[in-house]
PDB file of C-alpha atoms in Angstrom:
ATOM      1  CA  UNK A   1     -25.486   0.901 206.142  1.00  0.00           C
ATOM      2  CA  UNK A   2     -27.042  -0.106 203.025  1.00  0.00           C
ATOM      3  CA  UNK A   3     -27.570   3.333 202.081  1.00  0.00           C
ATOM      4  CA  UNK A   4     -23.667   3.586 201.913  1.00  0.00           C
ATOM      5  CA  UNK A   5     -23.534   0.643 199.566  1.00  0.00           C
ATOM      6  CA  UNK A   6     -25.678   1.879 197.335  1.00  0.00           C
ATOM      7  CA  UNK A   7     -23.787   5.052 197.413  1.00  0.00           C
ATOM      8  CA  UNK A   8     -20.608   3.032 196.573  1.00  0.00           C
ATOM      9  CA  UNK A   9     -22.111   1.255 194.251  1.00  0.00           C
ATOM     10  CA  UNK A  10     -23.198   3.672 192.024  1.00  0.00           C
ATOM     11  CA  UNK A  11     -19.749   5.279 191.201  1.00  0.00           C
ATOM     12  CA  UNK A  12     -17.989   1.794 190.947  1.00  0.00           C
ATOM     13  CA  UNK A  13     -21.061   1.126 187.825  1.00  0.00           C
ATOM     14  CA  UNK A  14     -20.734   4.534 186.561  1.00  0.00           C
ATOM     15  CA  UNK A  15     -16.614   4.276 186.503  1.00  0.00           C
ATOM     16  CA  UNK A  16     -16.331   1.695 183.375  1.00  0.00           C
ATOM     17  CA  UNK A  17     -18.617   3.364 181.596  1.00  0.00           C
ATOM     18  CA  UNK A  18     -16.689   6.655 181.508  1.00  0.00           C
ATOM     19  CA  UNK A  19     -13.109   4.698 180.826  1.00  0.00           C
ATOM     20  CA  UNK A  20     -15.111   3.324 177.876  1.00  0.00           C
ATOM     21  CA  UNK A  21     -16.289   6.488 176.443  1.00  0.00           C
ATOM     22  CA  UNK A  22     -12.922   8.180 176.786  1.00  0.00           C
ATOM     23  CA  UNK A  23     -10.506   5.063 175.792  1.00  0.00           C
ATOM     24  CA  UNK A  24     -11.374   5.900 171.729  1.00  0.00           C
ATOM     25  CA  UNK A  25     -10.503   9.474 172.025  1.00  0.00           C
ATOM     26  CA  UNK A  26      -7.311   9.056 173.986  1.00  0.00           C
ATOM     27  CA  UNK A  27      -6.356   6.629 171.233  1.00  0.00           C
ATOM     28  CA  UNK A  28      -7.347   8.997 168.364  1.00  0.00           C
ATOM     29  CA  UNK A  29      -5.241  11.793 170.556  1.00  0.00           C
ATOM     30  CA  UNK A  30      -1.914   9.603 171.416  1.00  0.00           C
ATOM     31  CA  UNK A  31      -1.510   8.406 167.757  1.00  0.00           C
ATOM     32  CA  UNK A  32      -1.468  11.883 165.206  1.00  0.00           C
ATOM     33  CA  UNK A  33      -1.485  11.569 161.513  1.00  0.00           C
ATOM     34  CA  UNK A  34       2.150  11.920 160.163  1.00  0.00           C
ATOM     35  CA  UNK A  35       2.360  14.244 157.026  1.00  0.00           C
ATOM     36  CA  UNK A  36       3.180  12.266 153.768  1.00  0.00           C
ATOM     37  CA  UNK A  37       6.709  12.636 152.901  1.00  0.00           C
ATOM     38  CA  UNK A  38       7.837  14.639 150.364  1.00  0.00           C
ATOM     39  CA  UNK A  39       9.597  12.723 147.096  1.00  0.00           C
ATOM     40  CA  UNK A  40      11.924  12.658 144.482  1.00  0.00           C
ATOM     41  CA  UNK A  41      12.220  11.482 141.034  1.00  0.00           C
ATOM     42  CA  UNK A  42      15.286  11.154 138.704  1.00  0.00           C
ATOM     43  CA  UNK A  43      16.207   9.820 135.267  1.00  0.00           C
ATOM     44  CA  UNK A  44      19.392  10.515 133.427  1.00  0.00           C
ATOM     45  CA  UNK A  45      19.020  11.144 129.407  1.00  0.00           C
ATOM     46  CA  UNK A  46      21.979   8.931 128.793  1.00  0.00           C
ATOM     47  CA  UNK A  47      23.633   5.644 130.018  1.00  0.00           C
ATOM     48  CA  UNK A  48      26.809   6.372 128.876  1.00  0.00           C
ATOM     49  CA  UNK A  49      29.020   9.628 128.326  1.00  0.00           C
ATOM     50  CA  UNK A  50      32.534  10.585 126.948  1.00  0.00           C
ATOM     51  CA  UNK A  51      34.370  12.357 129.619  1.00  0.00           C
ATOM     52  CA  UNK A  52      33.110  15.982 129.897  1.00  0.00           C
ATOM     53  CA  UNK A  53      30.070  15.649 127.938  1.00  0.00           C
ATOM     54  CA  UNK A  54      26.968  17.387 128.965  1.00  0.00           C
ATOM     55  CA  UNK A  55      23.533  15.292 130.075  1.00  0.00           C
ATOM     56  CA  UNK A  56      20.790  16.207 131.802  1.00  0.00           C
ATOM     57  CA  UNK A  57      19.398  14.932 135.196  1.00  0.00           C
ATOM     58  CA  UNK A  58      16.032  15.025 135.635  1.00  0.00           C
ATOM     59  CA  UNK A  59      12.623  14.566 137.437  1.00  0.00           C
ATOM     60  CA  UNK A  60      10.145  16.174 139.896  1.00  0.00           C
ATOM     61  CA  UNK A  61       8.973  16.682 142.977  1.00  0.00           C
ATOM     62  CA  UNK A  62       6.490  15.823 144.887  1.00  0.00           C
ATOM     63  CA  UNK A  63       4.954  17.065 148.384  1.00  0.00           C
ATOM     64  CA  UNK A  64       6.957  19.721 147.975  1.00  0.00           C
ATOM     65  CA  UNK A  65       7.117  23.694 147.591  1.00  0.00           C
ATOM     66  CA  UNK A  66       7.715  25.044 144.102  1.00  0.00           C
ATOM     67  CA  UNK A  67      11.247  26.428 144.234  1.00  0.00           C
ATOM     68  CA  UNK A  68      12.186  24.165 146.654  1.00  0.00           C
ATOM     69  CA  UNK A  69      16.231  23.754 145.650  1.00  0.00           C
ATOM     70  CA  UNK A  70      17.735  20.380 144.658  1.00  0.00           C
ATOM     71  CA  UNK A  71      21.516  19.003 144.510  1.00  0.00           C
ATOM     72  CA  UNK A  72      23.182  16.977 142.548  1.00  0.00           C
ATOM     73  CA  UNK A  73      25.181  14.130 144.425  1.00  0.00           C
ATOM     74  CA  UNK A  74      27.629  11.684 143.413  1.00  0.00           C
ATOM     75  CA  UNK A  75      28.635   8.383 144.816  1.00  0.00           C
ATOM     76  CA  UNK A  76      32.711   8.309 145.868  1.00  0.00           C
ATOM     77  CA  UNK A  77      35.006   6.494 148.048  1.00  0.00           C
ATOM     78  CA  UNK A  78      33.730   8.669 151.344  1.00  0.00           C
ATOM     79  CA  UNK A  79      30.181   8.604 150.040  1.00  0.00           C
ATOM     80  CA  UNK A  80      27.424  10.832 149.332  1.00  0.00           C
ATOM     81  CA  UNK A  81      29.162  14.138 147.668  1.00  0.00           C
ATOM     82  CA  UNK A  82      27.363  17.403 146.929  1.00  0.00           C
ATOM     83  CA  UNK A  83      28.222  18.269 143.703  1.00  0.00           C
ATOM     84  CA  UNK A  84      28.035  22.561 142.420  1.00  0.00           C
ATOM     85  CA  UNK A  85      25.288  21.891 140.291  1.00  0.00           C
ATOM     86  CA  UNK A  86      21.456  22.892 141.929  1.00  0.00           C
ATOM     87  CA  UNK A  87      18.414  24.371 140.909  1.00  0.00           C
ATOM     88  CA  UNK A  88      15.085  25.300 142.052  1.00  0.00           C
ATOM     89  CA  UNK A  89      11.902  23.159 141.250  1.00  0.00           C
ATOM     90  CA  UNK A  90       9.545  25.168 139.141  1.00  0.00           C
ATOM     91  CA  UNK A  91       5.838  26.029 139.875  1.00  0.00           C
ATOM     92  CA  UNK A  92       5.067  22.413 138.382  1.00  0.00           C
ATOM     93  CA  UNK A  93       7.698  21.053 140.644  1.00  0.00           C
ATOM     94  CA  UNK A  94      10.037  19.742 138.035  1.00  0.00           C
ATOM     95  CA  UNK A  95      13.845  19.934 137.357  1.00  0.00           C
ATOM     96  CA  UNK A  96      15.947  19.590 134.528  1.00  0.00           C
ATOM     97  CA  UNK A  97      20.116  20.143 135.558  1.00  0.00           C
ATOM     98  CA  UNK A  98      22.919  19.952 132.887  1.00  0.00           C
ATOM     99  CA  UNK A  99      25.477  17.747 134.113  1.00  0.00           C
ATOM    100  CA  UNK A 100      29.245  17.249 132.914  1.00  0.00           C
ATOM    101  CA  UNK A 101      31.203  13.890 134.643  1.00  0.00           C
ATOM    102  CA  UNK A 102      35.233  13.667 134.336  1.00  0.00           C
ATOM    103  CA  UNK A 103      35.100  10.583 136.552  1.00  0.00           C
ATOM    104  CA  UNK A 104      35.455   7.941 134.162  1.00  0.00           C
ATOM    105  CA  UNK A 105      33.414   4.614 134.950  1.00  0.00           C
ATOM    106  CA  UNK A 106      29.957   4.008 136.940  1.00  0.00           C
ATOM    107  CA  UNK A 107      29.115   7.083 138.615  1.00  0.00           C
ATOM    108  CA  UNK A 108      26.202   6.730 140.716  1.00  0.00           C
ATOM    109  CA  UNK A 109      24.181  10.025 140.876  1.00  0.00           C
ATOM    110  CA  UNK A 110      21.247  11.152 143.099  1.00  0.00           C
ATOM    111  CA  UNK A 111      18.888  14.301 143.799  1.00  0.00           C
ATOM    112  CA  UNK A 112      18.704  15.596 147.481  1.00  0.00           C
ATOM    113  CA  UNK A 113      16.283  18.278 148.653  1.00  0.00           C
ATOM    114  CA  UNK A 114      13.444  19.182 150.564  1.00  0.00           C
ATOM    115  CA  UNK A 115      13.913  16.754 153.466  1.00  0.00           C
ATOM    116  CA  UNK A 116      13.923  14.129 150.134  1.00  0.00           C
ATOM    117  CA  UNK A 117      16.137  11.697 148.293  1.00  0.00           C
ATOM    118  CA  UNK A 118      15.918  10.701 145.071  1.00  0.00           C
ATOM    119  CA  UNK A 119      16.527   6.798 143.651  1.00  0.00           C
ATOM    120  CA  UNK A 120      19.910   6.505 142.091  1.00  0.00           C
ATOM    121  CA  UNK A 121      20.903   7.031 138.520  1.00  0.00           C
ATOM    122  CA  UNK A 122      23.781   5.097 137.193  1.00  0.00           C
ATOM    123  CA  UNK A 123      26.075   6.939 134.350  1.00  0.00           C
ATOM    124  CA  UNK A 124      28.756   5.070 132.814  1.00  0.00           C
ATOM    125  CA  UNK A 125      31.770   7.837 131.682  1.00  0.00           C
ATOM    126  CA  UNK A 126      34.255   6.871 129.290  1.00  0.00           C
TER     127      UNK A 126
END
């Protein structure tokens, strides 16, 4: 009989001592290292506008491929609208779009692309 103890014993000792060893790498395994996001910038070159006339909206990317393509969106009563004005990032992952407004008042403009979203650019038209 005592030879059975010591038999169960020995695993019951040995037991915590393998939870302990493998608790740190089931932790570093359950929890993987999410990718950094990619970004956008943007800055308008004006505040204000007459109707029609051309600006440029600009900025870069970041965490993101070169000739990735960006869009042009505008705030209106539905929200978020794609506007036909896009381009490609170039190799140094900037973009520079020409932009014409009839939409007289605050517009509220914004970059999309790449799984990113740019902060907002306000544009007063008049």
């Amino acid at each position: 009989m005592g030879t059975g103890l010591l038999i169960c014993a020995a695993p019951l000792a040995a037991a915590p001592v393998a939870a302990n060893a493998a608790a740190p790498q089931a932790v570093a395994a359950s929890a993987p290292q999410q990718a950094p996001k990619p970004t956008l910038s943007a800055k308008a070159t004006v505040k204000s506008a007459k109707a029609w006339q051309e600006f440029r909206v600009y900025g870069s990317s970041t965490r993101m491929a070169a000739g990735t393509r960006v869009t042009l969106q505008q705030l209106q009563k539905k929200g978020w609208v794609s506007l036909p004005i896009h381009m490609n990032t170039t190799r140094s992952h900037a973009y520079n779009l020409r932009v014409k407004l009839g939409i007289k008042g605050l517009n509220k403009l914004r970059i999309v692309g790449g799984g990113a979203v740019s902060n907002t650019v306000q544009v007063t038209i008049r």
